[in-house]
Coordinates of C-alpha atoms and ligand atoms in Angstrom, one line a residue:
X1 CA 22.6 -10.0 -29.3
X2 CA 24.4 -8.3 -26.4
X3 CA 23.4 -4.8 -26.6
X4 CA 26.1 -1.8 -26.5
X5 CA 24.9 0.7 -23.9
X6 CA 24.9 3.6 -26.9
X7 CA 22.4 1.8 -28.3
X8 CA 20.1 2.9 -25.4
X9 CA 19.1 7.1 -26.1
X10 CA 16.8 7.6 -23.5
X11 CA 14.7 10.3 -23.8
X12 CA 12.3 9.9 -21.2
X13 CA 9.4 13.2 -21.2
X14 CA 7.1 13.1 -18.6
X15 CA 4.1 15.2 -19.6
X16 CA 1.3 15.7 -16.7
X17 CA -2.1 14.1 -17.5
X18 CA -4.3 15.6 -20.5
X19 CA -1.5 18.1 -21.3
X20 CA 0.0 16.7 -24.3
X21 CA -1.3 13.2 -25.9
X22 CA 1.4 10.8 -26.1
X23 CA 0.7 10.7 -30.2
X24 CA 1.8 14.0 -30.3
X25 CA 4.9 13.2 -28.1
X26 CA 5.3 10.1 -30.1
X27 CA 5.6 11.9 -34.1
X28 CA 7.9 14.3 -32.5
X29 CA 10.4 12.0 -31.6
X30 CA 10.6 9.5 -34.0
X31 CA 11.7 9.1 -37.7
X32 CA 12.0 5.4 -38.5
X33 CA 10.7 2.6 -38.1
X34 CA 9.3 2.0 -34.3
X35 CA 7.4 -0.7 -31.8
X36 CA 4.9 1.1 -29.6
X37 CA 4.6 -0.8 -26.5
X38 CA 2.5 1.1 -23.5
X39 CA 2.5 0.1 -20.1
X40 CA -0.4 0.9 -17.0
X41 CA 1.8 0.5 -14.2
X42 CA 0.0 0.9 -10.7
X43 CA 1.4 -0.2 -7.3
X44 CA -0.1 -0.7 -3.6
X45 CA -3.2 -0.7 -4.3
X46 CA -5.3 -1.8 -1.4
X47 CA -9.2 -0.6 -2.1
X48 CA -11.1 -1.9 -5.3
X49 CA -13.6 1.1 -4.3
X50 CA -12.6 4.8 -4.5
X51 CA -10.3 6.3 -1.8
X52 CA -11.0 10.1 -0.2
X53 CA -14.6 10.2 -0.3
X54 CA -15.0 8.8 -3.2
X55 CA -12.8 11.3 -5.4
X56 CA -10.2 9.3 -5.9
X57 CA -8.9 5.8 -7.0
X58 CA -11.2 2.7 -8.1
X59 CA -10.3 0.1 -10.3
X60 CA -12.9 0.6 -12.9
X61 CA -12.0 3.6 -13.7
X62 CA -8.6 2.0 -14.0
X63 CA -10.1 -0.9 -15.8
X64 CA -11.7 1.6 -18.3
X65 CA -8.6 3.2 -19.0
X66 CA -7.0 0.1 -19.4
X67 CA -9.5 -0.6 -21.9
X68 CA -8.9 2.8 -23.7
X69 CA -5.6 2.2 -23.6
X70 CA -5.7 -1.3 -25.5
X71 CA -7.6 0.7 -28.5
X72 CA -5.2 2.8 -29.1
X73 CA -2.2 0.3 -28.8
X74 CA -2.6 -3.4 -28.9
X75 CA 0.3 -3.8 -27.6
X76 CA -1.2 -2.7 -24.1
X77 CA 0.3 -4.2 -20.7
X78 CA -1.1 -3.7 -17.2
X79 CA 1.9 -3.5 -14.2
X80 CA 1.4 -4.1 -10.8
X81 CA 4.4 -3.7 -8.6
X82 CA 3.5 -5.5 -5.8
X83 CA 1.0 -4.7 -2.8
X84 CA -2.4 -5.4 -3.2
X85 CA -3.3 -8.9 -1.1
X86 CA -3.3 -6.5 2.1
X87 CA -4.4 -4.5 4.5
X88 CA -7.9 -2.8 3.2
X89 CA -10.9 -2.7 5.4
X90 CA -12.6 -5.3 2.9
X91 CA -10.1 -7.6 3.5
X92 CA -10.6 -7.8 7.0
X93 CA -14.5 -8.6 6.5
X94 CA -15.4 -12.1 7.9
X95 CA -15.5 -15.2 5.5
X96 CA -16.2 -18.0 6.0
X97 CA -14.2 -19.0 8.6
X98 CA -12.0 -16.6 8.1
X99 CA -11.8 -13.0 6.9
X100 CA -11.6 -12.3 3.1
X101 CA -7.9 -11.2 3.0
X102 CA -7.4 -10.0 -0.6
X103 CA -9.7 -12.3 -2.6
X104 CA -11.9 -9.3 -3.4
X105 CA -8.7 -7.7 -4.6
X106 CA -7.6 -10.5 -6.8
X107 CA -11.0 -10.9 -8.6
X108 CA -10.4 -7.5 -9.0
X109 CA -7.5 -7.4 -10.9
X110 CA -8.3 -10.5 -12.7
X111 CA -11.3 -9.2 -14.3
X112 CA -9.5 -5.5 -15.3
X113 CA -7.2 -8.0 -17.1
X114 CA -3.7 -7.6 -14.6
X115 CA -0.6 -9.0 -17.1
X116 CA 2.0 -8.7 -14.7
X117 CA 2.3 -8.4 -11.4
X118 CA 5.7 -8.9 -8.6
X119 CA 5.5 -9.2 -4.6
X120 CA 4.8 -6.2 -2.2
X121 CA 6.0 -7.0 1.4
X122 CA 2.5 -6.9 2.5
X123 CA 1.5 -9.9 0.3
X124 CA 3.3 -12.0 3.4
X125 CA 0.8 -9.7 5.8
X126 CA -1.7 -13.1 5.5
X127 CA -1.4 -16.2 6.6
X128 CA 0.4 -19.2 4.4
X129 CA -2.7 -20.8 3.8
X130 CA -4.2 -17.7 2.4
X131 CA -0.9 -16.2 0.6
X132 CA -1.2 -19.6 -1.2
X133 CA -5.0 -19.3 -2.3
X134 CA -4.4 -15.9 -3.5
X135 CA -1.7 -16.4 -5.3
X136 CA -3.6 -19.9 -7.3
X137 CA -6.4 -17.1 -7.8
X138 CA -4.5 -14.9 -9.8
X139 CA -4.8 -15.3 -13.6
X140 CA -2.1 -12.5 -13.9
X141 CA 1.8 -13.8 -14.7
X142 CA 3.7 -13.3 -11.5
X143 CA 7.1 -12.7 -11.7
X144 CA 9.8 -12.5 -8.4
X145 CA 13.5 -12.6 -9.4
X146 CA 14.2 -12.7 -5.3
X147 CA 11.6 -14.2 -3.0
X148 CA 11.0 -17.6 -2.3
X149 CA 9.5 -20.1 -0.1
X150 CA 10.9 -21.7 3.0
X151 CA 13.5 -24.2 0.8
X152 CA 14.1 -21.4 -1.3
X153 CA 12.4 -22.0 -4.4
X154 CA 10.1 -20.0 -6.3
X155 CA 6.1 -20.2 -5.4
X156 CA 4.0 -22.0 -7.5
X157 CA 3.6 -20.2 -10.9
X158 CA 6.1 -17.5 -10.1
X159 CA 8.8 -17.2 -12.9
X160 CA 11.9 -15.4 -12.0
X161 CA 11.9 -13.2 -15.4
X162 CA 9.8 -13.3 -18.3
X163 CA 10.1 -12.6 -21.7
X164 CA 7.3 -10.2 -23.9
X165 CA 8.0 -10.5 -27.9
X166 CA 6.1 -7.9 -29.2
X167 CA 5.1 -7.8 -32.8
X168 CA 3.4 -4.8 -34.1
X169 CA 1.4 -4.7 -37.2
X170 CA 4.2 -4.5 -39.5
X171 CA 5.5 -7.7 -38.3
X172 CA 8.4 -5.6 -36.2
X173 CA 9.2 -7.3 -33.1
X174 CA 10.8 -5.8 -29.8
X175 CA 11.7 -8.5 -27.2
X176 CA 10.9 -7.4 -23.5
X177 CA 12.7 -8.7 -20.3
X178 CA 11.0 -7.7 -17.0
X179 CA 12.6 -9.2 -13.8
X180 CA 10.9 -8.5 -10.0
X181 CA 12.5 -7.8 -6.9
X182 CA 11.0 -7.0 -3.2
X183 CA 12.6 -5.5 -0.2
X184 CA 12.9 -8.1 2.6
X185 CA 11.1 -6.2 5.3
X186 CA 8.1 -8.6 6.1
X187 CA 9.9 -12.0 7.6
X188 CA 7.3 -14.6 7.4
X189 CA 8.2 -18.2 8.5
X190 CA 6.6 -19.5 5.1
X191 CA 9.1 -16.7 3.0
X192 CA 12.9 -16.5 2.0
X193 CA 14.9 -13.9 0.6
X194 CA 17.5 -12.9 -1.8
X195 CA 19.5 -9.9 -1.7
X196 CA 17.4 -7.5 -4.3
X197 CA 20.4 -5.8 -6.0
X198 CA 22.8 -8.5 -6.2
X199 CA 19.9 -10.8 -7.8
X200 CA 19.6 -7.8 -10.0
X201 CA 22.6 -8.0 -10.9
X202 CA 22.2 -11.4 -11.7
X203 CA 19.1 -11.1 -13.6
X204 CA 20.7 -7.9 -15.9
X205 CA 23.6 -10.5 -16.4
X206 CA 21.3 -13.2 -17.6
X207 CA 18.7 -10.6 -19.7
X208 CA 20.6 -8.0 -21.0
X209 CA 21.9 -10.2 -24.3
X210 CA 18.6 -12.1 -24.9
X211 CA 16.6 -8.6 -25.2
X212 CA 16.0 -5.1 -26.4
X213 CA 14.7 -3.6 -23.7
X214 CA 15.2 -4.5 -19.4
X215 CA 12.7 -3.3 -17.1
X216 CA 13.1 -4.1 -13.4
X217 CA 9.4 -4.0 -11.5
X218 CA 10.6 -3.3 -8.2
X219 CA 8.7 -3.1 -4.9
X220 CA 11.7 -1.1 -2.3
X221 CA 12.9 1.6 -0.9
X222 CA 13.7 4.8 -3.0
X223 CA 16.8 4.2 -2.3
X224 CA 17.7 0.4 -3.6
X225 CA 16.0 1.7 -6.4
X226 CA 18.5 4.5 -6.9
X227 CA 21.2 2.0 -6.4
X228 CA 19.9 -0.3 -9.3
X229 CA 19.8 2.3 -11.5
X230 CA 23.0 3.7 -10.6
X231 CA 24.8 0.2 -10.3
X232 CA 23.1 -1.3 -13.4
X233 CA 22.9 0.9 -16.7
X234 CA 21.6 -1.9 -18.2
X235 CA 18.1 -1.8 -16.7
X236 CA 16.1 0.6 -19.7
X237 CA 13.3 1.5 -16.7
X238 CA 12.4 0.8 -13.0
X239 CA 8.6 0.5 -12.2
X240 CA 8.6 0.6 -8.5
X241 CA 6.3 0.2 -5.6
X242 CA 6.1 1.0 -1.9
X243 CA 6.7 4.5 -1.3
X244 CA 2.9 5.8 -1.6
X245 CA 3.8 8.9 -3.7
X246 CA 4.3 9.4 -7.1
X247 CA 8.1 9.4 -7.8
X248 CA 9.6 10.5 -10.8
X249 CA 13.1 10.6 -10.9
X250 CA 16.5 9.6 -13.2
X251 CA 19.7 8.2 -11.9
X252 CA 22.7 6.7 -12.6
X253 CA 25.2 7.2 -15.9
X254 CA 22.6 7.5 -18.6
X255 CA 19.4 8.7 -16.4
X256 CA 17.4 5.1 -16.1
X257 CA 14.4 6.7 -15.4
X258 CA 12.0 5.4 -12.0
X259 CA 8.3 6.0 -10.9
X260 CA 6.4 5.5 -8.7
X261 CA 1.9 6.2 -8.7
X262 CA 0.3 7.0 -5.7
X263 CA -1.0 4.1 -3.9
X264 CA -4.5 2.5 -4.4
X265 CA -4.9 3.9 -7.7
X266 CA -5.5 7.5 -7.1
X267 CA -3.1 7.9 -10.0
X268 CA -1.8 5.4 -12.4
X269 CA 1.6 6.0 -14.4
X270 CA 1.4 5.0 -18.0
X271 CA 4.8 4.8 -20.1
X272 CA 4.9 4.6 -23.9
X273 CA 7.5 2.6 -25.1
X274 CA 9.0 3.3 -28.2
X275 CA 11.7 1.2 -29.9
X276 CA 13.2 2.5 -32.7
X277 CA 14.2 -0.7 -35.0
X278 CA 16.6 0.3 -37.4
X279 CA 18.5 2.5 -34.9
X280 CA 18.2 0.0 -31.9
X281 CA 17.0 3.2 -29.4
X282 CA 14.2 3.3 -26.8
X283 CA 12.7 6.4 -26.2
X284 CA 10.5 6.5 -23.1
X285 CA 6.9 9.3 -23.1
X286 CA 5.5 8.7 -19.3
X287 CA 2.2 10.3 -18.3
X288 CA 1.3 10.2 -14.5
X289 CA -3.1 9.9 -14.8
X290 CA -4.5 10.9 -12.2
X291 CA -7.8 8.2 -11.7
X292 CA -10.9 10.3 -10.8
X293 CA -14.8 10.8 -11.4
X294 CA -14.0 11.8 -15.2
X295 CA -13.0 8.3 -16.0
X296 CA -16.3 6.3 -16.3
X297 CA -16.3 2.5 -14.1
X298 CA -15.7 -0.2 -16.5
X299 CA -19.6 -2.2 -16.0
X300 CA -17.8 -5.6 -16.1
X301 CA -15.0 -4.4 -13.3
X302 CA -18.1 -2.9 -11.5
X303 CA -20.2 -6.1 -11.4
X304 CA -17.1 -8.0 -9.8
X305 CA -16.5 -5.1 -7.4
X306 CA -20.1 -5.0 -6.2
X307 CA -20.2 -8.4 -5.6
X308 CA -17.5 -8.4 -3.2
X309 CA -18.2 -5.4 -1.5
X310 CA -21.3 -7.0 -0.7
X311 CA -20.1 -9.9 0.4
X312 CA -17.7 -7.9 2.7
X313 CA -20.6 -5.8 3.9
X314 CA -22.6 -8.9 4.8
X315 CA -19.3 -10.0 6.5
X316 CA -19.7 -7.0 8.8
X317 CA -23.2 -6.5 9.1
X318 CA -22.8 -10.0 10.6
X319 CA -20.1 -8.4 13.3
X320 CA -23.0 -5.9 13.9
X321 CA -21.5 -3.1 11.9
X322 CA -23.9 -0.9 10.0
X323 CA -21.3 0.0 6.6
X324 CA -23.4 1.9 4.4
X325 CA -24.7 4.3 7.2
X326 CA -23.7 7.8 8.0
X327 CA -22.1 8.6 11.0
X328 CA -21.5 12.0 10.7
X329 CA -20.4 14.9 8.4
X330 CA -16.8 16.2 9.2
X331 CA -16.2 20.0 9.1
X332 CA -12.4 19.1 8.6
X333 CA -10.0 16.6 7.3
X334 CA -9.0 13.5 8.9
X335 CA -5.5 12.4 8.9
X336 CA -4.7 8.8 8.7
X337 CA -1.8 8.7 6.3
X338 CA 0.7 5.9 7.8
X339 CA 3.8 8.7 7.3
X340 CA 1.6 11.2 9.6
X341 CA 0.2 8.8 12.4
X342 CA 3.7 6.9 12.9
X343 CA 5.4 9.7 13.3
X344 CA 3.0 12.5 15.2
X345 CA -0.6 12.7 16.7
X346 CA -3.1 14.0 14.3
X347 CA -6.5 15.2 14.8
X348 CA -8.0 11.6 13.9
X349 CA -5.8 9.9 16.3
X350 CA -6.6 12.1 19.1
X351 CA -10.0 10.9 18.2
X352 CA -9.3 7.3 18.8
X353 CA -7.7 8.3 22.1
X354 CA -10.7 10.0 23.1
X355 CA -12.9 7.8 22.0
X356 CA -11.3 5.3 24.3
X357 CA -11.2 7.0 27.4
X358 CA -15.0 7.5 27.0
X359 CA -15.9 4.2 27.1
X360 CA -13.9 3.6 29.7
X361 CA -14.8 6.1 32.5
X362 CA -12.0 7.2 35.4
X363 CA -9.0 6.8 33.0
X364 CA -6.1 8.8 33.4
X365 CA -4.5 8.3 29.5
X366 CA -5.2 6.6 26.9
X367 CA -2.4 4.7 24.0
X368 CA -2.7 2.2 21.3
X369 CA -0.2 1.9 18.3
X370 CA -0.1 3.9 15.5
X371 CA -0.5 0.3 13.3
X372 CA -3.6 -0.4 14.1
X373 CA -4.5 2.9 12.0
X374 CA -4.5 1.3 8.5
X375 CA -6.4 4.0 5.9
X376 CA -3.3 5.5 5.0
X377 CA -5.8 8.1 3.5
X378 CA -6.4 12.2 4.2
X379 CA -10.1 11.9 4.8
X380 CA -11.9 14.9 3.2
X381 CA -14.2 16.7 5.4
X382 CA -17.9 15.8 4.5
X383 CA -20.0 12.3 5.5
X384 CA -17.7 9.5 7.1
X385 CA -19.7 5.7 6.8
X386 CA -19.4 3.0 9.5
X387 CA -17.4 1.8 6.4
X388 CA -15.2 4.5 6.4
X389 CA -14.6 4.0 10.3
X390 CA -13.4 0.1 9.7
X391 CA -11.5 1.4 6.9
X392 CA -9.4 3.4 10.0
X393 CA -9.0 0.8 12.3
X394 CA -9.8 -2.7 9.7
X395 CA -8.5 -5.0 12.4
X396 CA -10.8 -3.6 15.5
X397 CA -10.2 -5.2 18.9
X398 CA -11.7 -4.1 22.1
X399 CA -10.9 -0.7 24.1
X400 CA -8.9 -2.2 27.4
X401 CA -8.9 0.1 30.9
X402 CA -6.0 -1.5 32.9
X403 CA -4.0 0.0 36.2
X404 CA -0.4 -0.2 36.4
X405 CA 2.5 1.8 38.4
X406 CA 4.2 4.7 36.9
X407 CA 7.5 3.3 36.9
X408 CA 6.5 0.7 34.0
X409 CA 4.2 3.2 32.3
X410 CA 7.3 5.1 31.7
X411 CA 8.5 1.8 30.2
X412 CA 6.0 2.0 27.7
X413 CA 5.7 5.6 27.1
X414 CA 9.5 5.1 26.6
X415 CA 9.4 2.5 24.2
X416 CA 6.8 4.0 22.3
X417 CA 8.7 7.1 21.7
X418 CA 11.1 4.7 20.7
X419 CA 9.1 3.0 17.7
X420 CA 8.1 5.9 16.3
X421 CA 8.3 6.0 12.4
X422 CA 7.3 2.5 12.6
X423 CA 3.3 0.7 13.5
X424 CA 4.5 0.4 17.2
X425 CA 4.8 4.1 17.3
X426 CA 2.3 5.0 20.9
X427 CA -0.5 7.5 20.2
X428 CA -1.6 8.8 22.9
X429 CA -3.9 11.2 25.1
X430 CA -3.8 13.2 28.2
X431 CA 0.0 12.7 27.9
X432 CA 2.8 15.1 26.9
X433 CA 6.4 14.9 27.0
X434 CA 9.3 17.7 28.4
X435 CA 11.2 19.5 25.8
X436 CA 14.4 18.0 26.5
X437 CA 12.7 14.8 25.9
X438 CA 13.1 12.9 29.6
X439 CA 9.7 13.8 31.6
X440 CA 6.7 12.5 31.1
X441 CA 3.4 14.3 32.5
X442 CA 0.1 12.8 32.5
X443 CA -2.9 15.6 32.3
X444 CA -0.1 18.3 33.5
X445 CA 1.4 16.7 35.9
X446 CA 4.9 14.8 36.4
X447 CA 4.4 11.3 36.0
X448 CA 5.1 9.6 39.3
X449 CA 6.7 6.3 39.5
X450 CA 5.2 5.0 42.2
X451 CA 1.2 6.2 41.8
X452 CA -1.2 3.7 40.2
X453 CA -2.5 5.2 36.8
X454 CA -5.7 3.9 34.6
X455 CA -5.1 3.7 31.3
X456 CA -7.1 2.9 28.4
X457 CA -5.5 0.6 26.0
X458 CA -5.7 -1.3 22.6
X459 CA -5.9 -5.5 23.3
X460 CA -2.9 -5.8 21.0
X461 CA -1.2 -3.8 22.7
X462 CA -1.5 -6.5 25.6
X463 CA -0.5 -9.1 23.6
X464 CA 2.8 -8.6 24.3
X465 CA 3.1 -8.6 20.3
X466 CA 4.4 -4.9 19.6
X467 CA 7.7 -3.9 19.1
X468 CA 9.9 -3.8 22.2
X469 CA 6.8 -4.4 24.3
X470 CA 6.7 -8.3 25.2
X471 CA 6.0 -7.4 28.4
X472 CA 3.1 -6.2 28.2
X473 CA 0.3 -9.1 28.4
X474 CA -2.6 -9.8 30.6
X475 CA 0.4 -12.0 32.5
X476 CA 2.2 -9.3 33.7
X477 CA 1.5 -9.0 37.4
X478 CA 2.1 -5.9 37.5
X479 CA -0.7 -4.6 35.5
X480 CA -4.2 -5.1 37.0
X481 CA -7.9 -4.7 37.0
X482 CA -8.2 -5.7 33.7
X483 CA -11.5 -4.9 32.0
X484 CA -13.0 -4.9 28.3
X485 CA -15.0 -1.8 27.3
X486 CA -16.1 -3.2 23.3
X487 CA -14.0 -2.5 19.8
X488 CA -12.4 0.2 19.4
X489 CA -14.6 1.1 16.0
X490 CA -17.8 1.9 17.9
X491 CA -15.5 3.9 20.6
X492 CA -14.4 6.5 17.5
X493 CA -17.9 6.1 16.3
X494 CA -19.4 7.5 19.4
X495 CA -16.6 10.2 19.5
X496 CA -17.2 11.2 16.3
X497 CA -20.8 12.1 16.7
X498 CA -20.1 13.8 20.0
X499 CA -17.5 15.8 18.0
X500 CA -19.5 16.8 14.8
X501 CA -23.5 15.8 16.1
X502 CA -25.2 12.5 16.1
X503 CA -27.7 13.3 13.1
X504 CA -27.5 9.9 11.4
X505 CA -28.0 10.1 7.8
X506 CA -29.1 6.7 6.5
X507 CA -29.1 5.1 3.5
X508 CA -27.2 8.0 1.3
Ligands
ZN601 ZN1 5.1 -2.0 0.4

């Protein structure tokens, strides 16, 4: 049956959390007779633990509410779009002979019963081997209208669309199409991709007549999102991903409706569908949940997170880290949200900067790149864990002091300023720009092109791997005296206590 686009009324009410039950919502909108199909839709969710101190986040409370959720409707799906194989500090634990890289994740989701689930651009963040395993892991249905492997077919167990009949106690049924589509921002060598709106358009061709309702689980840009809806009436809702914020907004002719939760699951979005069936309508009731302390932990979800965590933990306690011990108590936030720390110096990454010219005594400045900053969280003031600290920087690497001439350290600098908004963004100490945006001064004073400086520096920042800076590797003869001062973690770890006191509190 090809659908008319009258037959789609969409009356989509977003009520904040607790405000107004969806029942109530629900009775008020509809006469005849309806399919109720809800939907938990989360997206980039890195942590299985709570996020900002603990407040915030954690998949069993989310598993709790999916439970909750399945009492009151049956009919209850759980949505991921895309983001969850990487980065988290937990993934970056050593195992094995590697590092866990979003196993602890996956058992995660496959015990709080994931349905559906499409690619993030960080699922390609691991390697093939491990992209692979993960994705054989997953007992959830994956579903990618527009990425594919290196011949350009689908990965094993990835269907382009699926189909949900729904049949509610009545025996009424409401048929379901969900296709998935990623933006094609992280170009592995393993990975392909298809343009996402034209296989959209593609997918609403090959959909729209064989269902009653089109959703498009999307993980892109606001904006290619705004273009589906206004290109393609068809699609009834867009569940995106990507953006970190909750997003509510309608566009297009008849107001498709898209959201957006906030990443790693500090709130949820759930939509109640409901399809009227004499009438052929949809109306749309979305609540954005914010996950906290008042939903209890799911005991199954928690068994499965514990025993990764600890795995993790053991992982690090092996690379001499400490996790469960205080390092200080902050007296003010911390932060480390990615739109902050790739576009500006905040007071944690002046921190890092500090932290690495102490432990390398007799440097002039200090830089690394903003990427290497992964927590993508406002840490609350109040106790920060050696945990905590590899949640900031999961990847580590040792502090570097290196000399080099002025002339290419305005290279850098340059380049830096360059990349910002993106990981190769240059943090920086000791180092401050003119207004007109041309002069560099290091500690006050114009930076001279010919004097030798000593910098403290990240090691991946000498691999020669950052954006724009190829150049800069251990090769470079221009850049001497090379020396290794320890990771990075244990340099903000020491800076931290000289900051807010050394009082460790153990075992809290
Ligand atoms: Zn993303």
């Amino acid at each position: 049956m090809m659908k008319n686009r009258n037959f789609k009324e969409l009356l989509a009410i977003t009520v904040v959390c607790f405000l107004l039950s969806a029942f109530v919502a629900t009775s008020m909108l509809s006469a005849g007779p309806v399919v109720k199909v809800t939907l938990l839709h989360l997206n980039d969710v890195y942590e299985i633990d709570p996020v900002s101190g603990g407040a915030q986040g954690g998949l069993a409370r989310v598993a709790t509410l999916k439970k909750r959720l399945l009492k009151e409707n049956p009919n209850t799906y759980a949505i991921l779009a895309g983001d969850l194989f990487s980065p988290s500090a937990l993934g970056a634990a050593p195992f094995k002979a590697g590092h866990l890289d979003g196993r602890q994740m996956v058992a995660t989701l496959n015990q709080l019963g994931l349905d559906y689930i499409t690619f993030g651009n960080h699922e390609f963040d691991l390697n093939k081997d491990s992209f692979y395993t993960r994705l054989s892991e997953s007992r959830s249905t994956w579903i990618s209208s527009n990425v594919f492997d290196e011949k350009g077919s689908p990965f094993p167990g990835v269907s382009e669309s699926e189909i949900i009949t729904v049949t509610d106690d009545s025996n009424n049924t409401v048929r379901i199409g969900l296709f998935g589509v990623t933006l094609a921002s992280n170009k592995k060598s393993y990975v392909t991709y298809k343009d996402p709106l034209k296989t959209a358009r593609a997918m609403v061709k090959s959909l729209r007549g064989e269902v009653d309702i089109l959703i498009a689980v999307t993980h892109l840009d606001i904006e290619q999102d705004m273009q589906i809806a206004k290109d393609l009436p068809e699609v009834d809702l867009i569940l995106g991903g990507h953006e970190h914020e909750n997003i509510q907004i309608w566009r297009g002719l008849d107001f498709t409706p898209i959201f957006k939760a906030d990443a790693n699951a500090r709130t949820v979005y759930v939509h109640e569908l409901i399809f009227d069936i004499e009438k052929r309508k949809l109306q749309i009731v979305s609540q954005l949940r914010f996950i906290t302390g008042e939903i209890p932990d799911d005991p199954e979800t928690v068994r499965v997170i514990k025993k990764w965590r600890d795995i993790g933990y053991n992982g690090f306690r092996r690379a001499g880290f400490r996790p469960e011990n205080i390092v200080v108590r902050t007296t003010q936030s911390l932060d480390g949200l990615e739109s902050s720390v790739r576009n500006n110096s905040t007071r944690l990454t002046k921190l890092i900067c500090k932290g690495m010219m102490d432990v390398s005594p007799g440097t002039d400045l200090a830089i690394y790149n903003a990427g290497s900053v992964r927590i993508d969280d406002l840490i609350p003031p109040g106790k920060i864990s050696e945990y905590d600290v590899i949640r900031i920087l999961p990847f580590g690497g040792d502090v570097v002091s290196v000399k080099m001439k002025g002339r290419l350290l305005k290279r850098v600098l340059d380049q830096g300023k360059r990349n910002r908004g993106t990981g190769g963004y240059l943090q920086m100490a000791n180092v401050s720009l003119s207004e007109d945006g041309t002069k560099w001064f290091i500690n006050g004073k114009k930076l001279k092109s010919g004097r030798k400086y000593k910098i403290a520096i990240s090691d991946f920042l000498l691999t020669g791997n950052e954006s724009g800076l190829g150049y800069l590797t251990e090769d470079n003869k221009n850049i001497t005296d090379i020396r290794r001062h320890g990771d990075i973690r244990k340099a903000l770890i020491a800076r931290l206590q000289k900051i807010y006191g050394s009082e460790e509190v153990s075992g809290e």
